[in-house]
């Protein structure tokens, strides 16, 4: 993966962001959710309008994982009031780390995670937090391996389905 780069996503990249968002989310969750719920979520969360709005928020940052010119994954981070729940100015939220299935196990997710740690250190965050679906054992294992622990849970709505997300955090400094 020596040709892999982590590149900041700009407004001009919104269509690429939409494509990788839909493809990775679909690959990850379509087999275990109804088609109706998946379509509702994909249409709402990954519309060009919604992603353009998210990209325009200075407290949110997106990064692509790019291999030989192809976007193979992405990362979304939220700071301050852009965070989905906690909204702690001393925290960084990882809202999304997604990698195309064909690149699972190749350390792409780890490189995106390392970028999140770099940003957290740059902003002097005390901790990083995230929500992960309780049935996504692959992601839960990844975060535990990287030092995250569960601290709460919340409801994540996928279409009409209410699912439980485990909230996890990693303390960076006291």
Short mmCIF file of the C-alpha atoms (twelve columns), coordinates in Angstrom:
data_MODEL
# 
_entry.id   MODEL 
# 
loop_
_atom_site.group_PDB 
_atom_site.id 
_atom_site.type_symbol 
_atom_site.label_atom_id 
_atom_site.label_alt_id 
_atom_site.label_comp_id 
_atom_site.label_asym_id 
_atom_site.label_seq_id 
_atom_site.Cartn_x 
_atom_site.Cartn_y 
_atom_site.Cartn_z 
_atom_site.pdbx_PDB_model_num 
ATOM 1   C CA . UNK A 1   0.000   0.000  0.000  1 
ATOM 2   C CA . UNK A 2   2.959   2.319  -0.574 1 
ATOM 3   C CA . UNK A 3   0.957   4.264  -3.163 1 
ATOM 4   C CA . UNK A 4   -1.852  4.998  -0.657 1 
ATOM 5   C CA . UNK A 5   -2.431  8.626  0.280  1 
ATOM 6   C CA . UNK A 6   -4.834  10.236 2.727  1 
ATOM 7   C CA . UNK A 7   -6.215  13.358 1.039  1 
ATOM 8   C CA . UNK A 8   -8.501  16.066 2.420  1 
ATOM 9   C CA . UNK A 9   -11.884 16.085 0.689  1 
ATOM 10  C CA . UNK A 10  -12.929 19.416 -0.840 1 
ATOM 11  C CA . UNK A 11  -16.321 20.687 -2.031 1 
ATOM 12  C CA . UNK A 12  -15.383 19.824 -5.620 1 
ATOM 13  C CA . UNK A 13  -15.099 16.167 -4.529 1 
ATOM 14  C CA . UNK A 14  -18.726 15.858 -3.401 1 
ATOM 15  C CA . UNK A 15  -19.746 13.385 -6.132 1 
ATOM 16  C CA . UNK A 16  -16.769 11.132 -5.344 1 
ATOM 17  C CA . UNK A 17  -17.658 11.413 -1.655 1 
ATOM 18  C CA . UNK A 18  -21.245 10.443 -2.404 1 
ATOM 19  C CA . UNK A 19  -20.126 7.431  -4.459 1 
ATOM 20  C CA . UNK A 20  -17.692 6.047  -1.859 1 
ATOM 21  C CA . UNK A 21  -20.164 6.754  0.967  1 
ATOM 22  C CA . UNK A 22  -22.998 4.861  -0.693 1 
ATOM 23  C CA . UNK A 23  -20.832 1.997  -1.916 1 
ATOM 24  C CA . UNK A 24  -19.056 1.342  1.405  1 
ATOM 25  C CA . UNK A 25  -22.189 1.689  3.530  1 
ATOM 26  C CA . UNK A 26  -24.114 -0.615 1.194  1 
ATOM 27  C CA . UNK A 27  -21.320 -3.207 1.196  1 
ATOM 28  C CA . UNK A 28  -21.093 -3.087 4.975  1 
ATOM 29  C CA . UNK A 29  -24.771 -3.220 5.938  1 
ATOM 30  C CA . UNK A 30  -27.062 -4.274 3.052  1 
ATOM 31  C CA . UNK A 31  -26.929 -7.995 3.863  1 
ATOM 32  C CA . UNK A 32  -28.253 -7.437 7.401  1 
ATOM 33  C CA . UNK A 33  -30.842 -4.687 6.820  1 
ATOM 34  C CA . UNK A 34  -33.979 -4.408 4.717  1 
ATOM 35  C CA . UNK A 35  -33.791 -2.895 1.258  1 
ATOM 36  C CA . UNK A 36  -36.352 -0.239 2.282  1 
ATOM 37  C CA . UNK A 37  -34.366 0.853  5.337  1 
ATOM 38  C CA . UNK A 38  -31.103 0.865  3.385  1 
ATOM 39  C CA . UNK A 39  -32.564 2.934  0.543  1 
ATOM 40  C CA . UNK A 40  -34.132 5.426  2.946  1 
ATOM 41  C CA . UNK A 41  -30.862 5.871  4.830  1 
ATOM 42  C CA . UNK A 42  -28.674 6.095  1.724  1 
ATOM 43  C CA . UNK A 43  -30.987 8.638  0.056  1 
ATOM 44  C CA . UNK A 44  -31.192 10.824 3.152  1 
ATOM 45  C CA . UNK A 45  -27.661 10.626 4.517  1 
ATOM 46  C CA . UNK A 46  -25.684 10.603 1.297  1 
ATOM 47  C CA . UNK A 47  -27.568 13.030 -0.943 1 
ATOM 48  C CA . UNK A 48  -25.394 15.585 -2.736 1 
ATOM 49  C CA . UNK A 49  -27.196 18.336 -0.822 1 
ATOM 50  C CA . UNK A 50  -26.525 16.743 2.576  1 
ATOM 51  C CA . UNK A 51  -22.882 15.982 1.803  1 
ATOM 52  C CA . UNK A 52  -22.333 19.487 0.398  1 
ATOM 53  C CA . UNK A 53  -23.745 20.906 3.641  1 
ATOM 54  C CA . UNK A 54  -21.496 18.634 5.737  1 
ATOM 55  C CA . UNK A 55  -18.440 19.568 3.658  1 
ATOM 56  C CA . UNK A 56  -19.193 23.260 4.202  1 
ATOM 57  C CA . UNK A 57  -19.130 22.862 7.996  1 
ATOM 58  C CA . UNK A 58  -15.727 24.076 9.163  1 
ATOM 59  C CA . UNK A 59  -16.012 21.814 12.231 1 
ATOM 60  C CA . UNK A 60  -16.241 18.657 10.102 1 
ATOM 61  C CA . UNK A 61  -13.410 17.166 8.072  1 
ATOM 62  C CA . UNK A 62  -13.419 14.426 5.448  1 
ATOM 63  C CA . UNK A 63  -10.434 12.498 4.129  1 
ATOM 64  C CA . UNK A 64  -10.182 10.042 1.249  1 
ATOM 65  C CA . UNK A 65  -7.944  6.987  1.206  1 
ATOM 66  C CA . UNK A 66  -6.626  7.018  -2.368 1 
ATOM 67  C CA . UNK A 67  -4.715  4.143  -3.959 1 
ATOM 68  C CA . UNK A 68  -3.251  4.707  -7.407 1 
ATOM 69  C CA . UNK A 69  -5.791  7.457  -8.089 1 
ATOM 70  C CA . UNK A 70  -8.806  5.417  -6.886 1 
ATOM 71  C CA . UNK A 71  -10.780 6.387  -3.781 1 
ATOM 72  C CA . UNK A 72  -11.003 3.194  -1.705 1 
ATOM 73  C CA . UNK A 73  -12.223 4.562  1.625  1 
ATOM 74  C CA . UNK A 74  -12.910 7.649  3.660  1 
ATOM 75  C CA . UNK A 75  -12.961 9.212  7.102  1 
ATOM 76  C CA . UNK A 76  -15.305 11.804 8.616  1 
ATOM 77  C CA . UNK A 77  -14.336 13.705 11.769 1 
ATOM 78  C CA . UNK A 78  -16.395 16.170 13.809 1 
ATOM 79  C CA . UNK A 79  -15.235 18.786 16.286 1 
ATOM 80  C CA . UNK A 80  -17.134 20.978 18.755 1 
ATOM 81  C CA . UNK A 81  -20.743 21.629 17.798 1 
ATOM 82  C CA . UNK A 82  -20.489 19.454 14.668 1 
ATOM 83  C CA . UNK A 83  -20.300 16.335 16.856 1 
ATOM 84  C CA . UNK A 84  -23.433 14.242 16.635 1 
ATOM 85  C CA . UNK A 85  -23.974 14.018 20.385 1 
ATOM 86  C CA . UNK A 86  -21.409 14.947 22.986 1 
ATOM 87  C CA . UNK A 87  -20.346 18.313 21.501 1 
ATOM 88  C CA . UNK A 88  -17.320 18.579 23.805 1 
ATOM 89  C CA . UNK A 89  -14.761 21.126 22.592 1 
ATOM 90  C CA . UNK A 90  -12.039 18.895 24.086 1 
ATOM 91  C CA . UNK A 91  -13.114 15.863 22.052 1 
ATOM 92  C CA . UNK A 92  -12.970 14.609 18.489 1 
ATOM 93  C CA . UNK A 93  -15.694 12.395 17.049 1 
ATOM 94  C CA . UNK A 94  -14.946 9.798  14.408 1 
ATOM 95  C CA . UNK A 95  -18.309 9.681  12.660 1 
ATOM 96  C CA . UNK A 96  -17.275 7.426  9.797  1 
ATOM 97  C CA . UNK A 97  -14.403 5.204  8.739  1 
ATOM 98  C CA . UNK A 98  -15.371 3.113  5.728  1 
ATOM 99  C CA . UNK A 99  -13.224 1.116  3.321  1 
ATOM 100 C CA . UNK A 100 -14.279 -0.803 0.218  1 
ATOM 101 C CA . UNK A 101 -14.673 -4.507 1.009  1 
ATOM 102 C CA . UNK A 102 -11.978 -5.481 -1.471 1 
ATOM 103 C CA . UNK A 103 -9.453  -3.605 0.668  1 
ATOM 104 C CA . UNK A 104 -10.472 -4.941 4.095  1 
ATOM 105 C CA . UNK A 105 -7.524  -6.428 5.962  1 
ATOM 106 C CA . UNK A 106 -5.007  -4.272 4.110  1 
ATOM 107 C CA . UNK A 107 -4.521  -1.647 6.873  1 
ATOM 108 C CA . UNK A 108 -6.475  1.087  5.027  1 
ATOM 109 C CA . UNK A 109 -8.835  1.555  7.989  1 
ATOM 110 C CA . UNK A 110 -5.818  1.762  10.288 1 
ATOM 111 C CA . UNK A 111 -4.264  4.500  8.149  1 
ATOM 112 C CA . UNK A 112 -7.521  6.470  8.217  1 
ATOM 113 C CA . UNK A 113 -7.689  5.957  11.990 1 
ATOM 114 C CA . UNK A 114 -4.071  7.160  12.300 1 
ATOM 115 C CA . UNK A 115 -5.128  10.341 10.472 1 
ATOM 116 C CA . UNK A 116 -7.872  10.834 13.077 1 
ATOM 117 C CA . UNK A 117 -5.287  10.456 15.856 1 
ATOM 118 C CA . UNK A 118 -3.032  12.983 14.118 1 
ATOM 119 C CA . UNK A 119 -5.889  15.520 13.923 1 
ATOM 120 C CA . UNK A 120 -6.853  14.828 17.563 1 
ATOM 121 C CA . UNK A 121 -3.283  15.557 18.641 1 
ATOM 122 C CA . UNK A 122 -3.140  18.708 16.504 1 
ATOM 123 C CA . UNK A 123 -6.256  20.099 18.184 1 
ATOM 124 C CA . UNK A 124 -5.096  18.893 21.612 1 
ATOM 125 C CA . UNK A 125 -8.191  16.715 22.097 1 
ATOM 126 C CA . UNK A 126 -8.490  14.944 25.447 1 
ATOM 127 C CA . UNK A 127 -10.338 12.009 23.926 1 
ATOM 128 C CA . UNK A 128 -11.801 10.541 20.742 1 
ATOM 129 C CA . UNK A 129 -15.267 9.007  20.675 1 
ATOM 130 C CA . UNK A 130 -17.545 7.272  18.204 1 
ATOM 131 C CA . UNK A 131 -20.684 5.202  17.826 1 
ATOM 132 C CA . UNK A 132 -20.574 1.714  16.325 1 
ATOM 133 C CA . UNK A 133 -23.478 -0.656 15.645 1 
ATOM 134 C CA . UNK A 134 -23.638 -3.339 18.317 1 
ATOM 135 C CA . UNK A 135 -23.791 -6.038 15.613 1 
ATOM 136 C CA . UNK A 136 -20.722 -4.783 13.711 1 
ATOM 137 C CA . UNK A 137 -18.205 -7.056 15.428 1 
ATOM 138 C CA . UNK A 138 -15.475 -6.326 12.890 1 
ATOM 139 C CA . UNK A 139 -15.563 -2.590 13.692 1 
ATOM 140 C CA . UNK A 140 -15.921 -3.148 17.444 1 
ATOM 141 C CA . UNK A 141 -12.835 -5.387 17.402 1 
ATOM 142 C CA . UNK A 142 -10.924 -2.784 15.377 1 
ATOM 143 C CA . UNK A 143 -11.705 -0.030 17.872 1 
ATOM 144 C CA . UNK A 144 -10.959 -2.204 20.915 1 
ATOM 145 C CA . UNK A 145 -7.616  -3.139 19.341 1 
ATOM 146 C CA . UNK A 146 -6.918  0.598  19.085 1 
ATOM 147 C CA . UNK A 147 -7.660  1.210  22.778 1 
ATOM 148 C CA . UNK A 148 -11.340 2.222  22.741 1 
ATOM 149 C CA . UNK A 149 -13.711 1.206  25.535 1 
ATOM 150 C CA . UNK A 150 -17.507 1.301  25.691 1 
ATOM 151 C CA . UNK A 151 -19.019 4.058  27.805 1 
ATOM 152 C CA . UNK A 152 -22.661 4.335  26.718 1 
ATOM 153 C CA . UNK A 153 -25.079 3.519  23.916 1 
ATOM 154 C CA . UNK A 154 -27.567 5.375  21.762 1 
ATOM 155 C CA . UNK A 155 -30.211 4.763  19.121 1 
ATOM 156 C CA . UNK A 156 -29.158 4.945  15.481 1 
ATOM 157 C CA . UNK A 157 -32.008 5.161  13.008 1 
ATOM 158 C CA . UNK A 158 -31.524 3.299  9.739  1 
ATOM 159 C CA . UNK A 159 -34.641 4.092  7.752  1 
ATOM 160 C CA . UNK A 160 -37.503 3.012  10.021 1 
ATOM 161 C CA . UNK A 161 -35.309 0.627  12.037 1 
ATOM 162 C CA . UNK A 162 -34.017 1.770  15.424 1 
ATOM 163 C CA . UNK A 163 -30.682 0.117  16.124 1 
ATOM 164 C CA . UNK A 164 -28.343 0.308  19.103 1 
ATOM 165 C CA . UNK A 165 -24.940 1.874  18.678 1 
ATOM 166 C CA . UNK A 166 -22.282 1.305  21.280 1 
ATOM 167 C CA . UNK A 167 -20.554 4.540  22.160 1 
ATOM 168 C CA . UNK A 168 -16.821 4.077  22.594 1 
ATOM 169 C CA . UNK A 169 -14.037 6.408  23.592 1 
ATOM 170 C CA . UNK A 170 -10.289 6.527  23.839 1 
ATOM 171 C CA . UNK A 171 -8.675  8.858  26.352 1 
ATOM 172 C CA . UNK A 172 -5.691  10.669 24.894 1 
ATOM 173 C CA . UNK A 173 -4.733  12.855 27.884 1 
ATOM 174 C CA . UNK A 174 -6.013  13.710 31.330 1 
# 
